[in-house]
Short mmCIF file of C-alpha atoms and ligand atoms in Angstrom, two decimals:
data_model
loop_
_atom_site.label_atom_id
_atom_site.label_comp_id
_atom_site.label_asym_id
_atom_site.label_seq_id
_atom_site.Cartn_x
_atom_site.Cartn_y
_atom_site.Cartn_z
CA THR A 1 88.95 110.22 99.72
CA SER A 2 90.98 109.58 96.56
CA ASP A 3 89.88 105.91 96.65
CA ILE A 4 86.26 106.92 96.92
CA GLN A 5 86.48 109.42 94.09
CA SER A 6 88.07 106.97 91.69
CA ALA A 7 85.61 104.21 92.58
CA VAL A 8 82.51 106.30 92.03
CA PRO A 9 83.03 108.60 89.03
CA SER A 10 80.69 111.59 88.97
CA HIS A 11 78.90 110.49 85.78
CA VAL A 12 77.57 107.46 87.64
CA ILE A 13 75.70 109.72 90.01
CA GLU A 14 74.47 112.05 87.27
CA LYS A 15 73.10 109.43 84.84
CA LYS A 16 69.44 109.36 85.92
CA ASP A 17 68.41 106.67 83.38
CA GLN A 18 70.83 104.15 84.89
CA SER A 19 68.89 104.24 88.13
CA VAL A 20 71.84 104.34 90.51
CA THR A 21 70.28 105.76 93.61
CA HIS A 22 72.05 107.91 96.13
CA GLU A 23 71.62 105.07 98.59
CA GLU A 24 73.51 102.74 96.23
CA VAL A 25 76.25 105.31 95.78
CA LYS A 26 76.56 105.54 99.53
CA VAL A 27 76.83 101.76 99.79
CA ARG A 28 79.53 101.69 97.09
CA ASN A 29 81.48 104.39 98.92
CA GLU A 30 81.28 102.37 102.09
CA GLN A 31 82.45 99.25 100.27
CA VAL A 32 85.60 101.07 99.14
CA ALA A 33 86.15 102.40 102.64
CA ASN A 34 85.69 98.89 104.03
CA VAL A 35 88.40 97.18 101.98
CA PRO A 36 90.47 95.64 104.79
CA THR A 37 93.84 97.38 104.72
CA LEU A 38 97.00 96.89 106.76
CA ALA A 39 99.49 99.76 106.83
CA PHE A 40 102.92 98.72 108.10
CA PRO A 41 106.30 100.39 108.55
CA SER A 42 109.54 98.74 107.47
CA ILE A 43 110.41 96.66 110.54
CA SER A 44 113.96 96.87 111.99
CA THR A 45 115.49 99.09 109.29
CA ALA A 46 115.88 102.32 111.29
CA ASP A 47 116.67 102.13 115.01
CA PHE A 48 117.40 98.39 114.74
CA GLN A 49 119.86 99.00 111.83
CA PHE A 50 118.90 96.00 109.69
CA ASN A 51 120.40 95.96 106.17
CA HIS A 52 117.98 97.60 103.69
CA GLU A 53 118.73 95.36 100.69
CA LYS A 54 118.14 92.21 102.73
CA ALA A 55 115.04 93.67 104.41
CA SER A 56 113.51 94.67 101.07
CA ASP A 57 113.98 91.13 99.71
CA ILE A 58 112.26 89.68 102.77
CA ILE A 59 109.36 92.15 102.62
CA VAL A 60 108.63 91.33 98.98
CA GLU A 61 109.07 87.57 99.47
CA THR A 62 106.71 87.45 102.43
CA ILE A 63 104.11 89.57 100.65
CA GLU A 64 104.30 87.17 97.72
CA GLU A 65 103.65 84.24 100.06
CA PHE A 66 100.47 85.94 101.34
CA MET A 67 99.03 87.21 98.05
CA ASP A 68 96.74 84.21 97.55
CA LYS A 69 95.36 84.42 101.08
CA LEU A 70 94.53 88.13 100.97
CA GLY A 71 91.20 88.06 99.15
CA ASN A 72 90.23 91.70 98.62
CA ALA A 73 92.45 92.89 101.49
CA ARG A 74 95.38 95.24 100.90
CA LEU A 75 98.88 95.60 102.34
CA VAL A 76 100.57 99.01 102.33
CA LEU A 77 104.20 99.68 103.24
CA VAL A 78 104.50 103.17 104.70
CA ASP A 79 107.40 105.52 105.39
CA LEU A 80 107.69 109.17 106.31
CA GLY A 81 109.53 110.70 103.36
CA HIS A 82 109.70 110.55 99.56
CA GLY A 83 113.45 109.89 99.92
CA SER A 84 112.85 106.61 101.77
CA LYS A 85 115.43 104.07 100.57
CA ILE A 86 113.45 101.09 101.79
CA LEU A 87 110.29 102.24 99.98
CA SER A 88 112.09 102.62 96.67
CA LEU A 89 113.87 99.25 97.01
CA VAL A 90 110.61 97.47 97.81
CA LYS A 91 108.73 99.27 95.03
CA THR A 92 111.31 98.20 92.44
CA LYS A 93 111.37 94.58 93.64
CA ALA A 94 107.56 94.36 93.79
CA VAL A 95 107.36 95.46 90.15
CA GLN A 96 110.07 92.96 89.14
CA ARG A 97 108.06 90.17 90.75
CA ASN A 98 104.75 91.26 89.21
CA ILE A 99 103.04 91.78 92.55
CA ASP A 100 99.45 93.02 92.06
CA SER A 101 99.62 96.77 92.77
CA LYS A 102 96.00 96.85 93.91
CA ARG A 103 96.75 94.50 96.76
CA PHE A 104 100.21 95.78 97.67
CA PHE A 105 101.63 99.26 97.27
CA THR A 106 103.89 101.75 99.04
CA PHE A 107 102.70 105.04 100.51
CA VAL A 108 104.47 108.12 101.90
CA GLY A 109 102.97 109.50 105.09
CA ASP A 110 102.81 109.40 108.86
CA ILE A 111 101.26 106.06 109.79
CA THR A 112 99.17 107.79 112.48
CA ARG A 113 97.65 110.23 109.97
CA LEU A 114 97.13 108.22 106.79
CA HIS A 115 93.43 108.96 106.51
CA SER A 116 93.38 112.55 107.72
CA ASP A 117 96.52 113.70 105.85
CA GLY A 118 96.77 111.25 102.95
CA GLY A 119 93.18 110.18 102.26
CA LEU A 120 94.23 106.54 102.60
CA HIS A 121 91.81 104.30 104.43
CA CYS A 122 93.52 101.70 106.68
CA ASN A 123 91.75 99.80 109.41
CA VAL A 124 94.80 98.05 110.85
CA ILE A 125 98.29 99.44 111.45
CA ALA A 126 101.48 97.68 112.49
CA ASN A 127 103.94 98.97 115.06
CA ALA A 128 107.69 98.26 115.15
CA ALA A 129 107.57 97.77 118.91
CA ASN A 130 110.16 97.19 121.65
CA TRP A 131 110.20 93.94 123.62
CA ARG A 132 108.51 95.51 126.67
CA LEU A 133 105.63 96.85 124.54
CA LYS A 134 106.15 100.27 126.14
CA PRO A 135 105.44 103.73 124.72
CA GLY A 136 108.30 106.07 123.78
CA GLY A 137 111.77 105.18 122.57
CA GLY A 138 111.45 107.11 119.32
CA GLY A 139 110.55 105.96 115.83
CA VAL A 140 107.18 104.64 114.84
CA ASN A 141 106.56 103.12 118.29
CA ALA A 142 106.63 106.53 120.00
CA ALA A 143 104.42 108.04 117.27
CA ILE A 144 101.74 105.32 117.47
CA PHE A 145 101.51 105.23 121.28
CA LYS A 146 101.36 109.04 121.36
CA ALA A 147 98.63 109.30 118.72
CA ALA A 148 96.58 106.44 120.21
CA GLY A 149 96.66 107.83 123.75
CA PRO A 150 96.63 105.85 127.03
CA ALA A 151 93.86 103.55 125.71
CA LEU A 152 96.41 101.68 123.58
CA GLU A 153 98.81 101.15 126.46
CA ALA A 154 96.01 99.70 128.61
CA ALA A 155 94.66 97.48 125.81
CA THR A 156 98.18 96.25 125.02
CA LYS A 157 98.81 95.27 128.66
CA GLU A 158 95.68 93.12 128.62
CA ARG A 159 97.02 91.14 125.66
CA ALA A 160 100.72 90.72 126.42
CA LYS A 161 103.47 91.87 128.77
CA SER A 162 106.40 91.41 126.40
CA LEU A 163 107.33 90.18 122.95
CA LEU A 164 110.07 87.92 121.57
CA PRO A 165 111.78 88.84 118.26
CA GLY A 166 109.80 87.49 115.29
CA ASN A 167 106.43 87.66 117.05
CA ALA A 168 103.30 89.78 116.85
CA VAL A 169 100.45 90.67 119.17
CA VAL A 170 97.12 91.92 117.84
CA VAL A 171 95.53 94.62 119.99
CA PRO A 172 91.95 95.79 119.38
CA LEU A 173 91.93 99.56 119.73
CA PRO A 174 89.34 100.87 122.23
CA SER A 175 86.78 103.16 120.61
CA ASN A 176 87.79 106.05 122.87
CA SER A 177 91.24 106.19 121.26
CA PRO A 178 91.80 109.20 118.96
CA LEU A 179 93.30 106.82 116.38
CA TYR A 180 90.01 104.92 116.29
CA ASN A 181 87.83 108.02 116.06
CA GLY A 182 90.03 110.21 113.89
CA GLU A 183 91.63 107.65 111.57
CA GLY A 184 89.26 104.68 111.59
CA ILE A 185 91.89 102.28 112.94
CA THR A 186 90.36 99.30 114.77
CA HIS A 187 93.51 97.27 115.55
CA VAL A 188 97.20 97.85 116.19
CA ILE A 189 99.51 94.89 115.63
CA HIS A 190 102.75 95.21 117.59
CA VAL A 191 105.67 93.29 116.14
CA LEU A 192 109.24 92.91 117.32
CA GLY A 193 111.83 92.58 114.58
CA PRO A 194 115.47 91.43 114.69
CA ASN A 195 117.92 93.91 116.18
CA MET A 196 121.33 94.78 114.68
CA ASN A 197 121.91 97.76 116.98
CA PRO A 198 124.51 96.92 119.68
CA HIS A 199 122.83 99.39 122.05
CA ARG A 200 119.48 97.58 122.05
CA PRO A 201 118.36 94.28 123.65
CA ASN A 202 118.56 90.98 121.70
CA TYR A 203 121.52 92.24 119.66
CA LEU A 204 122.31 89.79 116.84
CA ASP A 205 125.90 90.94 116.25
CA ASN A 206 125.56 91.01 112.45
CA ASP A 207 124.30 87.40 112.29
CA TYR A 208 122.17 87.80 109.16
CA THR A 209 121.43 84.08 108.94
CA LYS A 210 119.46 84.43 112.17
CA GLY A 211 118.39 87.99 111.40
CA CYS A 212 116.82 87.19 108.02
CA LYS A 213 114.93 84.25 109.47
CA ILE A 214 113.60 86.40 112.31
CA LEU A 215 112.59 89.20 109.95
CA HIS A 216 110.74 86.70 107.76
CA ASP A 217 109.02 85.31 110.90
CA THR A 218 108.13 88.86 111.94
CA TYR A 219 106.31 89.68 108.68
CA THR A 220 104.66 86.23 108.65
CA SER A 221 103.32 86.80 112.20
CA LEU A 222 102.19 90.29 111.20
CA PHE A 223 100.31 89.21 108.06
CA GLU A 224 98.76 86.21 109.87
CA GLY A 225 97.62 88.57 112.64
CA PHE A 226 96.09 90.89 110.04
CA LEU A 227 94.26 88.01 108.34
CA SER A 228 92.92 86.83 111.70
CA VAL A 229 91.37 90.27 112.18
CA VAL A 230 89.77 90.62 108.75
CA GLN A 231 88.58 87.07 108.07
N1 LIG B 301 105.02 106.91 110.18
C1 LIG B 301 105.49 106.06 109.24
N2 LIG B 301 106.72 105.50 109.31
C2 LIG B 301 107.52 105.84 110.33
C3 LIG B 301 107.09 106.73 111.35
C4 LIG B 301 105.78 107.27 111.25
N3 LIG B 301 105.28 108.12 112.16
N4 LIG B 301 108.11 106.86 112.25
C5 LIG B 301 109.12 106.09 111.81
N5 LIG B 301 108.78 105.48 110.65
P1 LIG B 301 111.87 102.39 113.74
P2 LIG B 301 112.90 99.64 114.15
C6 LIG B 301 109.55 104.49 109.85
O1 LIG B 301 113.18 102.96 114.13
O2 LIG B 301 114.07 99.89 113.26
C7 LIG B 301 111.67 102.04 118.55
O3 LIG B 301 112.17 102.99 119.39
C8 LIG B 301 111.06 104.65 109.82
O4 LIG B 301 111.45 105.60 108.84
O5 LIG B 301 110.66 102.98 114.33
O6 LIG B 301 112.14 98.36 114.01
C9 LIG B 301 111.08 100.83 119.27
O7 LIG B 301 110.74 101.12 120.59
C10 LIG B 301 111.47 103.24 109.44
O8 LIG B 301 111.33 103.05 108.02
O9 LIG B 301 111.77 100.79 114.07
C11 LIG B 301 112.17 99.78 119.17
O10 LIG B 301 113.01 99.80 120.31
C12 LIG B 301 110.43 102.35 110.12
O11 LIG B 301 109.36 103.24 110.48
C13 LIG B 301 112.98 100.17 117.96
O12 LIG B 301 112.72 101.55 117.72
C14 LIG B 301 110.90 101.64 111.38
O13 LIG B 301 111.76 102.45 112.14
C15 LIG B 301 112.56 99.40 116.72
O14 LIG B 301 113.41 99.75 115.64
#
């Protein structure tokens, strides 16, 4: 709602002589709500234990590479708390590199409740998935599968059975999913990032040459998947 309020100031509605009809106001509101927006968590930096400094460099670099292709679409990096280290690192680096803050910004909130709790409209969200594309396991994966209900699990199975590190799979969310109805999310993009946690599959044993390349591939696949949905 904050987007809508700032886009249509109240004086626009009140000025009768400027002949802005209520219908036009409605259309403008819908235009703001329809700005294609991808909300994504920081991939691999929690359960998968990827270095935050390196991850923040890769996030900002990859966003920079996509800026020219975005059109009016927006990218939003999300994390749960105001103390998020990765959010503050990325924020600082995005400013240093003069990244357009209308097209990329950070946001604090639960990725499954961005519209209802935070007033942020997002039509696509990314999931830091596991290689089996299964619900549970904690983190953002557990939260997204729980909020989306069984419809997401079924729709995911139709698209892919598993995922290799660095890859993404775009899943259209069925309209009976609570995430579709309640939050306005039409697609979930599952991505699998590089893993630096010895207790998880595809452990990279601190090989950051490989890890950085895979993380870059992961964000590239994610942003390409998003563009394929909105273009
Ligand atoms: N909303 C927004 N951000 C969140 C939420 C949420 N509800 N929950 C967590 N985050 P992680 P990974 C942030 O561990 O490191 C899973 O179990 C979190 O603070 O979810 O890629 C999968 O099944 C962090 O910044 O993903 C995989 O096995 C970011 O999301 C494995 O963990 C990613 O944290 C993937 O590990």
